[in-house]
Amino acid sequence: MWKFLYQLASPRSFFHLSQKVSPYLGYLALTCLSLSFIWGVFWAPADYQQGDAFRIIYLHVPAAFMSLALYTGMAFAALLFLVWNFKLAGFCLKFTAELGATMSLLALLTGSIWGKPMWGAWWVWDARLTSELILFFIYLSLLTLSFVCKEGEKNDRLLAILTLIGFIDLPIIHYSVYWWNTLHQGATLSFFSKPKIALPMLYPLLLSLLGFMFYSLWFVLAKVSHNLLWRERKQGWVKNLMEQR
Amino acid sequence: MREIFLNSMGGYGAYVWSAYALGFLILGLQVIGLKHQASSLRKKLSQWFKN
């Protein structure tokens, strides 16, 4: 794994790898997301309590999951940058935060639309909802910081430190439904226990999760590789690349 | 048309379709933004090399 990470740390290898992998990720994301939405909206059976309103799950849960997963990835990248000085990891933070903010916004909005028919309110100051809202604000503050400060290693270092501080919100989001009495239901899927959802409803959800993961990888790789060319424009390999095009 | 939209999905049509419309809108705008940024960066880069 370390050998692979060291290879990735070189901007040139990262760029070439992302150019090779990106199209496949994009097509995989499109296929998985289209299939899961069609399956979930038209074929999956209705829930016995929530009826067809539960179908929002195929958008809400993957978006919420990705908002947490992307932040975990950012914290790992921040550690790589601060401890092992992987400069590329620091450079990725800003672009991952952009996608993370979108995912948490999508989770909050779809959750709100789902909450109205089920709870009778667009918003409640429930622990899960509030901690997810805080995550959205953390993403926004990281983005604001990256836009306000000048590009460079100093800015990346500050961003990495703040990312690690913000990581404290993640266990709060995850355990909020166990620590407090919340309107929000507990986890439907867990790595260590049987799923609390019927299999015909579960399969499209897993497919949607996979689609969101492919989409996120595609987005971050594309975003980073485009901006990497600009940052590395004084290097010979970028000049050669531009001449070839 | 409005009736079909509202009465579908066991009466939850307005909520389910709005959620998906919002999802497609947000993801669609993000992809358009990415493509737009990529093309403007390419232009900026070729301009930089010309100079």
mmCIF file of C-alpha atoms in Angstrom:
data_model
loop_
_atom_site.group_PDB
_atom_site.id
_atom_site.type_symbol
_atom_site.label_atom_id
_atom_site.label_comp_id
_atom_site.label_asym_id
_atom_site.label_seq_id
_atom_site.Cartn_x
_atom_site.Cartn_y
_atom_site.Cartn_z
ATOM 1 C CA MET A 1 0.000 0.000 0.000
ATOM 2 C CA TRP A 2 2.831 2.419 0.921
ATOM 3 C CA LYS A 3 4.582 1.727 -2.385
ATOM 4 C CA PHE A 4 1.363 2.528 -4.246
ATOM 5 C CA LEU A 5 0.877 5.717 -2.199
ATOM 6 C CA TYR A 6 4.467 6.813 -2.880
ATOM 7 C CA GLN A 7 3.897 6.301 -6.608
ATOM 8 C CA LEU A 8 0.676 8.319 -6.379
ATOM 9 C CA ALA A 9 2.486 11.098 -4.541
ATOM 10 C CA SER A 10 4.189 12.089 -7.772
ATOM 11 C CA PRO A 11 1.894 14.583 -9.584
ATOM 12 C CA ARG A 12 2.889 13.161 -12.957
ATOM 13 C CA SER A 13 1.969 9.547 -12.087
ATOM 14 C CA PHE A 14 -1.215 10.728 -10.388
ATOM 15 C CA PHE A 15 -2.258 12.676 -13.473
ATOM 16 C CA HIS A 16 -1.596 9.792 -15.869
ATOM 17 C CA LEU A 17 -3.356 7.282 -13.607
ATOM 18 C CA SER A 18 -6.395 9.536 -13.191
ATOM 19 C CA GLN A 19 -6.600 10.044 -16.971
ATOM 20 C CA LYS A 20 -6.672 6.272 -17.448
ATOM 21 C CA VAL A 21 -9.162 5.466 -14.687
ATOM 22 C CA SER A 22 -11.525 8.469 -14.897
ATOM 23 C CA PRO A 23 -13.616 7.462 -17.946
ATOM 24 C CA TYR A 24 -14.320 4.003 -16.496
ATOM 25 C CA LEU A 25 -15.356 5.508 -13.159
ATOM 26 C CA GLY A 26 -17.689 7.937 -14.923
ATOM 27 C CA TYR A 27 -19.426 5.201 -16.941
ATOM 28 C CA LEU A 28 -19.669 2.915 -13.900
ATOM 29 C CA ALA A 29 -21.214 5.744 -11.843
ATOM 30 C CA LEU A 30 -23.752 6.542 -14.565
ATOM 31 C CA THR A 31 -24.730 2.875 -14.991
ATOM 32 C CA CYS A 32 -25.034 2.120 -11.258
ATOM 33 C CA LEU A 33 -26.960 5.308 -10.475
ATOM 34 C CA SER A 34 -29.407 4.925 -13.397
ATOM 35 C CA LEU A 35 -30.072 1.255 -12.613
ATOM 36 C CA SER A 36 -30.455 1.835 -8.870
ATOM 37 C CA PHE A 37 -32.863 4.751 -9.290
ATOM 38 C CA ILE A 38 -35.033 2.881 -11.823
ATOM 39 C CA TRP A 39 -34.959 -0.253 -9.633
ATOM 40 C CA GLY A 40 -35.627 1.657 -6.417
ATOM 41 C CA VAL A 41 -38.342 3.952 -7.714
ATOM 42 C CA PHE A 42 -40.288 1.566 -9.970
ATOM 43 C CA TRP A 43 -39.554 -2.036 -8.924
ATOM 44 C CA ALA A 44 -38.723 -2.180 -5.220
ATOM 45 C CA PRO A 45 -41.778 -2.928 -3.037
ATOM 46 C CA ALA A 46 -43.333 -0.121 -0.962
ATOM 47 C CA ASP A 47 -42.566 0.028 2.759
ATOM 48 C CA TYR A 48 -45.335 -1.339 5.025
ATOM 49 C CA GLN A 49 -45.275 1.778 7.238
ATOM 50 C CA GLN A 50 -43.944 4.622 5.089
ATOM 51 C CA GLY A 51 -45.476 3.493 1.781
ATOM 52 C CA ASP A 52 -43.771 4.874 -1.328
ATOM 53 C CA ALA A 53 -42.253 7.837 0.545
ATOM 54 C CA PHE A 54 -39.398 5.523 1.625
ATOM 55 C CA ARG A 55 -38.083 5.567 -1.987
ATOM 56 C CA ILE A 56 -36.226 8.775 -1.125
ATOM 57 C CA ILE A 57 -33.823 6.420 0.710
ATOM 58 C CA TYR A 58 -32.026 5.638 -2.579
ATOM 59 C CA LEU A 59 -30.864 9.241 -2.750
ATOM 60 C CA HIS A 60 -30.756 10.282 0.917
ATOM 61 C CA VAL A 61 -28.735 7.427 2.454
ATOM 62 C CA PRO A 62 -25.953 7.306 -0.194
ATOM 63 C CA ALA A 63 -25.599 11.110 -0.070
ATOM 64 C CA ALA A 64 -25.377 11.068 3.746
ATOM 65 C CA PHE A 65 -22.963 8.110 3.669
ATOM 66 C CA MET A 66 -20.713 9.874 1.144
ATOM 67 C CA SER A 67 -20.706 13.102 3.174
ATOM 68 C CA LEU A 68 -19.169 11.088 6.051
ATOM 69 C CA ALA A 69 -16.936 8.883 3.879
ATOM 70 C CA LEU A 70 -15.477 11.877 2.031
ATOM 71 C CA TYR A 71 -14.668 13.606 5.295
ATOM 72 C CA THR A 72 -12.974 10.427 6.567
ATOM 73 C CA GLY A 73 -10.949 10.385 3.347
ATOM 74 C CA MET A 74 -10.058 14.045 3.899
ATOM 75 C CA ALA A 75 -8.888 13.338 7.456
ATOM 76 C CA PHE A 76 -6.694 10.495 6.145
ATOM 77 C CA ALA A 77 -5.292 12.797 3.431
ATOM 78 C CA ALA A 78 -4.667 15.505 6.056
ATOM 79 C CA LEU A 79 -2.675 12.990 8.135
ATOM 80 C CA LEU A 80 -0.689 11.901 5.076
ATOM 81 C CA PHE A 81 0.110 15.529 4.357
ATOM 82 C CA LEU A 82 0.952 16.619 7.892
ATOM 83 C CA VAL A 83 2.845 13.519 9.037
ATOM 84 C CA TRP A 84 4.476 12.160 5.847
ATOM 85 C CA ASN A 85 4.441 15.410 3.834
ATOM 86 C CA PHE A 86 2.460 13.966 0.886
ATOM 87 C CA LYS A 87 1.921 17.299 -0.866
ATOM 88 C CA LEU A 88 -0.646 15.909 -3.276
ATOM 89 C CA ALA A 89 -2.806 14.758 -0.342
ATOM 90 C CA GLY A 90 -2.904 18.345 0.937
ATOM 91 C CA PHE A 91 -3.763 19.598 -2.543
ATOM 92 C CA CYS A 92 -6.761 17.187 -2.756
ATOM 93 C CA LEU A 93 -8.427 18.528 0.417
ATOM 94 C CA LYS A 94 -10.078 21.565 -1.158
ATOM 95 C CA PHE A 95 -11.639 19.593 -4.018
ATOM 96 C CA THR A 96 -12.870 16.790 -1.779
ATOM 97 C CA ALA A 97 -14.454 19.381 0.535
ATOM 98 C CA GLU A 98 -16.358 20.785 -2.443
ATOM 99 C CA LEU A 99 -17.928 17.404 -3.161
ATOM 100 C CA GLY A 100 -18.473 16.691 0.541
ATOM 101 C CA ALA A 101 -20.400 19.942 0.941
ATOM 102 C CA THR A 102 -22.617 18.996 -2.008
ATOM 103 C CA MET A 103 -23.268 15.537 -0.558
ATOM 104 C CA SER A 104 -24.181 16.846 2.885
ATOM 105 C CA LEU A 105 -26.441 19.496 1.324
ATOM 106 C CA LEU A 106 -28.152 16.785 -0.736
ATOM 107 C CA ALA A 107 -28.565 14.611 2.369
ATOM 108 C CA LEU A 108 -30.053 17.523 4.340
ATOM 109 C CA LEU A 109 -32.454 18.577 1.573
ATOM 110 C CA THR A 110 -33.691 15.079 0.701
ATOM 111 C CA GLY A 111 -33.968 14.305 4.423
ATOM 112 C CA SER A 112 -36.069 17.412 4.873
ATOM 113 C CA ILE A 113 -38.372 16.418 1.993
ATOM 114 C CA TRP A 114 -38.677 12.918 3.486
ATOM 115 C CA GLY A 115 -39.264 14.304 6.982
ATOM 116 C CA LYS A 116 -42.263 16.447 6.016
ATOM 117 C CA PRO A 117 -44.718 13.568 5.266
ATOM 118 C CA MET A 118 -43.266 11.284 7.972
ATOM 119 C CA TRP A 119 -42.716 13.657 10.926
ATOM 120 C CA GLY A 120 -44.993 16.517 9.851
ATOM 121 C CA ALA A 121 -42.131 19.041 9.771
ATOM 122 C CA TRP A 122 -39.482 20.076 7.251
ATOM 123 C CA TRP A 123 -36.902 20.428 10.022
ATOM 124 C CA VAL A 124 -36.516 19.405 13.674
ATOM 125 C CA TRP A 125 -33.529 20.136 15.903
ATOM 126 C CA ASP A 126 -32.864 16.423 16.219
ATOM 127 C CA ALA A 127 -29.321 15.302 17.154
ATOM 128 C CA ARG A 128 -28.668 13.508 13.838
ATOM 129 C CA LEU A 129 -29.960 16.381 11.708
ATOM 130 C CA THR A 130 -28.158 19.028 13.722
ATOM 131 C CA SER A 131 -24.806 17.197 13.679
ATOM 132 C CA GLU A 132 -25.132 16.674 9.893
ATOM 133 C CA LEU A 133 -25.891 20.408 9.531
ATOM 134 C CA ILE A 134 -22.714 21.132 11.527
ATOM 135 C CA LEU A 135 -20.780 18.890 9.110
ATOM 136 C CA PHE A 136 -22.168 20.945 6.221
ATOM 137 C CA PHE A 137 -20.959 24.145 7.928
ATOM 138 C CA ILE A 138 -17.526 22.573 8.540
ATOM 139 C CA TYR A 139 -17.277 21.800 4.824
ATOM 140 C CA LEU A 140 -18.358 25.372 4.004
ATOM 141 C CA SER A 141 -15.784 26.858 6.382
ATOM 142 C CA LEU A 142 -13.010 24.717 4.841
ATOM 143 C CA LEU A 143 -14.085 25.841 1.369
ATOM 144 C CA THR A 144 -14.244 29.488 2.425
ATOM 145 C CA LEU A 145 -10.757 29.213 3.906
ATOM 146 C CA SER A 146 -9.355 27.671 0.724
ATOM 147 C CA PHE A 147 -10.872 30.448 -1.420
ATOM 148 C CA VAL A 148 -9.821 33.269 0.870
ATOM 149 C CA CYS A 149 -6.188 32.181 1.357
ATOM 150 C CA LYS A 150 -3.620 32.128 -1.407
ATOM 151 C CA GLU A 151 -2.873 28.770 -3.010
ATOM 152 C CA GLY A 152 0.168 27.088 -1.571
ATOM 153 C CA GLU A 153 1.561 24.703 0.977
ATOM 154 C CA LYS A 154 0.818 27.039 3.913
ATOM 155 C CA ASN A 155 -2.859 27.135 3.004
ATOM 156 C CA ASP A 156 -2.940 23.337 2.562
ATOM 157 C CA ARG A 157 -1.368 22.916 6.018
ATOM 158 C CA LEU A 158 -3.993 25.139 7.648
ATOM 159 C CA LEU A 159 -6.738 23.283 5.791
ATOM 160 C CA ALA A 160 -5.332 19.928 6.947
ATOM 161 C CA ILE A 161 -5.222 21.019 10.605
ATOM 162 C CA LEU A 162 -8.796 22.319 10.480
ATOM 163 C CA THR A 163 -9.924 19.117 8.749
ATOM 164 C CA LEU A 164 -8.512 17.058 11.614
ATOM 165 C CA ILE A 165 -10.213 19.300 14.195
ATOM 166 C CA GLY A 166 -13.543 18.982 12.362
ATOM 167 C CA PHE A 167 -13.261 15.188 12.363
ATOM 168 C CA ILE A 168 -14.674 15.195 15.904
ATOM 169 C CA ASP A 169 -18.156 15.714 14.391
ATOM 170 C CA LEU A 170 -18.113 12.341 12.601
ATOM 171 C CA PRO A 171 -18.507 10.002 15.606
ATOM 172 C CA ILE A 172 -21.127 12.432 16.951
ATOM 173 C CA ILE A 173 -23.136 12.073 13.713
ATOM 174 C CA HIS A 174 -22.791 8.280 13.716
ATOM 175 C CA TYR A 175 -23.657 7.700 17.383
ATOM 176 C CA SER A 176 -26.203 10.544 17.733
ATOM 177 C CA VAL A 177 -29.097 8.113 17.218
ATOM 178 C CA TYR A 178 -27.826 5.939 20.112
ATOM 179 C CA TRP A 179 -26.678 8.660 22.531
ATOM 180 C CA TRP A 180 -29.856 10.753 22.364
ATOM 181 C CA ASN A 181 -33.559 10.106 21.838
ATOM 182 C CA THR A 182 -33.978 11.086 18.224
ATOM 183 C CA LEU A 183 -36.757 11.152 15.676
ATOM 184 C CA HIS A 184 -34.259 9.928 13.118
ATOM 185 C CA GLN A 185 -34.169 6.145 12.847
ATOM 186 C CA GLY A 186 -31.088 4.106 13.731
ATOM 187 C CA ALA A 187 -28.649 2.724 11.169
ATOM 188 C CA THR A 188 -30.301 0.539 8.518
ATOM 189 C CA LEU A 189 -27.007 -0.965 7.381
ATOM 190 C CA SER A 190 -24.113 -2.034 9.541
ATOM 191 C CA PHE A 191 -20.889 -3.917 8.866
ATOM 192 C CA PHE A 192 -21.369 -6.132 11.922
ATOM 193 C CA SER A 193 -25.070 -7.010 11.965
ATOM 194 C CA LYS A 194 -27.779 -8.227 9.614
ATOM 195 C CA PRO A 195 -29.421 -5.440 7.552
ATOM 196 C CA LYS A 196 -32.723 -4.137 8.942
ATOM 197 C CA ILE A 197 -34.183 -3.797 5.475
ATOM 198 C CA ALA A 198 -35.801 -6.428 3.222
ATOM 199 C CA LEU A 199 -33.522 -7.751 0.478
ATOM 200 C CA PRO A 200 -35.639 -6.488 -2.484
ATOM 201 C CA MET A 201 -35.230 -2.993 -1.005
ATOM 202 C CA LEU A 202 -31.599 -3.515 -0.045
ATOM 203 C CA TYR A 203 -30.152 -4.427 -3.465
ATOM 204 C CA PRO A 204 -30.993 -1.103 -5.179
ATOM 205 C CA LEU A 205 -29.690 0.716 -2.092
ATOM 206 C CA LEU A 206 -26.330 -1.072 -2.336
ATOM 207 C CA LEU A 207 -26.214 -0.330 -6.055
ATOM 208 C CA SER A 208 -26.941 3.335 -5.379
ATOM 209 C CA LEU A 209 -24.196 3.437 -2.722
ATOM 210 C CA LEU A 210 -21.778 1.950 -5.250
ATOM 211 C CA GLY A 211 -22.881 4.512 -7.856
ATOM 212 C CA PHE A 212 -22.289 7.400 -5.450
ATOM 213 C CA MET A 213 -18.824 6.020 -4.599
ATOM 214 C CA PHE A 214 -17.864 5.784 -8.283
ATOM 215 C CA TYR A 215 -19.272 9.280 -8.885
ATOM 216 C CA SER A 216 -17.289 10.733 -5.977
ATOM 217 C CA LEU A 217 -14.050 9.090 -7.094
ATOM 218 C CA TRP A 218 -14.614 10.267 -10.656
ATOM 219 C CA PHE A 219 -15.373 13.828 -9.537
ATOM 220 C CA VAL A 220 -12.395 14.169 -7.186
ATOM 221 C CA LEU A 221 -9.952 12.610 -9.684
ATOM 222 C CA ALA A 222 -11.184 14.854 -12.500
ATOM 223 C CA LYS A 223 -11.136 17.986 -10.372
ATOM 224 C CA VAL A 224 -7.693 17.314 -8.901
ATOM 225 C CA SER A 225 -6.086 16.321 -12.199
ATOM 226 C CA HIS A 226 -7.355 19.475 -13.991
ATOM 227 C CA ASN A 227 -6.101 21.769 -11.254
ATOM 228 C CA LEU A 228 -2.866 19.820 -10.942
ATOM 229 C CA LEU A 229 -1.949 20.734 -14.521
ATOM 230 C CA TRP A 230 -2.264 24.424 -13.650
ATOM 231 C CA ARG A 231 -0.290 24.082 -10.423
ATOM 232 C CA GLU A 232 2.501 22.126 -12.119
ATOM 233 C CA ARG A 233 2.533 24.268 -15.289
ATOM 234 C CA LYS A 234 6.212 25.169 -14.854
ATOM 235 C CA GLN A 235 7.235 21.504 -14.898
ATOM 236 C CA GLY A 236 8.574 19.886 -18.047
ATOM 237 C CA TRP A 237 6.040 17.061 -18.156
ATOM 238 C CA VAL A 238 3.116 19.536 -18.363
ATOM 239 C CA LYS A 239 4.833 21.399 -21.193
ATOM 240 C CA ASN A 240 5.370 18.119 -23.078
ATOM 241 C CA LEU A 241 1.754 17.166 -22.501
ATOM 242 C CA MET A 242 0.489 20.498 -23.846
ATOM 243 C CA GLU A 243 2.731 20.214 -26.915
ATOM 244 C CA GLN A 244 1.385 16.721 -27.630
ATOM 245 C CA ARG A 245 -2.179 18.076 -27.530
ATOM 246 C CA MET B 1 -50.515 16.013 -15.428
ATOM 247 C CA ARG B 2 -50.398 17.728 -12.048
ATOM 248 C CA GLU B 3 -52.850 15.150 -10.659
ATOM 249 C CA ILE B 4 -50.710 12.267 -11.906
ATOM 250 C CA PHE B 5 -47.637 13.880 -10.354
ATOM 251 C CA LEU B 6 -49.311 14.413 -6.972
ATOM 252 C CA ASN B 7 -51.332 11.191 -6.772
ATOM 253 C CA SER B 8 -48.591 8.815 -7.885
ATOM 254 C CA MET B 9 -46.439 6.985 -5.328
ATOM 255 C CA GLY B 10 -49.397 6.362 -3.043
ATOM 256 C CA GLY B 11 -49.994 10.085 -2.572
ATOM 257 C CA TYR B 12 -46.336 10.840 -1.835
ATOM 258 C CA GLY B 13 -45.521 11.710 -5.456
ATOM 259 C CA ALA B 14 -44.856 15.388 -4.757
ATOM 260 C CA TYR B 15 -42.206 14.474 -2.169
ATOM 261 C CA VAL B 16 -40.549 11.576 -3.999
ATOM 262 C CA TRP B 17 -40.336 13.291 -7.406
ATOM 263 C CA SER B 18 -39.195 16.591 -5.881
ATOM 264 C CA ALA B 19 -36.397 14.798 -4.009
ATOM 265 C CA TYR B 20 -35.185 13.085 -7.186
ATOM 266 C CA ALA B 21 -35.540 16.282 -9.264
ATOM 267 C CA LEU B 22 -33.444 18.117 -6.673
ATOM 268 C CA GLY B 23 -30.866 15.316 -6.639
ATOM 269 C CA PHE B 24 -30.513 15.314 -10.432
ATOM 270 C CA LEU B 25 -30.365 19.121 -10.474
ATOM 271 C CA ILE B 26 -27.586 19.312 -7.871
ATOM 272 C CA LEU B 27 -25.490 16.506 -9.379
ATOM 273 C CA GLY B 28 -26.144 17.783 -12.926
ATOM 274 C CA LEU B 29 -25.051 21.314 -12.032
ATOM 275 C CA GLN B 30 -21.941 19.930 -10.381
ATOM 276 C CA VAL B 31 -20.977 17.948 -13.503
ATOM 277 C CA ILE B 32 -21.635 20.992 -15.743
ATOM 278 C CA GLY B 33 -19.519 23.127 -13.405
ATOM 279 C CA LEU B 34 -16.696 20.587 -13.553
ATOM 280 C CA LYS B 35 -16.731 20.444 -17.371
ATOM 281 C CA HIS B 36 -16.855 24.232 -17.591
ATOM 282 C CA GLN B 37 -13.931 24.617 -15.177
ATOM 283 C CA ALA B 38 -11.926 21.991 -17.075
ATOM 284 C CA SER B 39 -12.338 23.769 -20.410
ATOM 285 C CA SER B 40 -11.519 27.205 -18.953
ATOM 286 C CA LEU B 41 -8.417 25.772 -17.234
ATOM 287 C CA ARG B 42 -7.268 24.231 -20.532
ATOM 288 C CA LYS B 43 -7.684 27.618 -22.261
ATOM 289 C CA LYS B 44 -5.847 29.376 -19.441
ATOM 290 C CA LEU B 45 -3.034 26.853 -19.638
ATOM 291 C CA SER B 46 -2.590 27.099 -23.422
ATOM 292 C CA GLN B 47 -2.664 30.888 -23.104
ATOM 293 C CA TRP B 48 0.041 30.701 -20.432
ATOM 294 C CA PHE B 49 2.264 28.554 -22.667
ATOM 295 C CA LYS B 50 1.783 30.912 -25.630
ATOM 296 C CA ASN B 51 2.968 33.819 -23.535
#
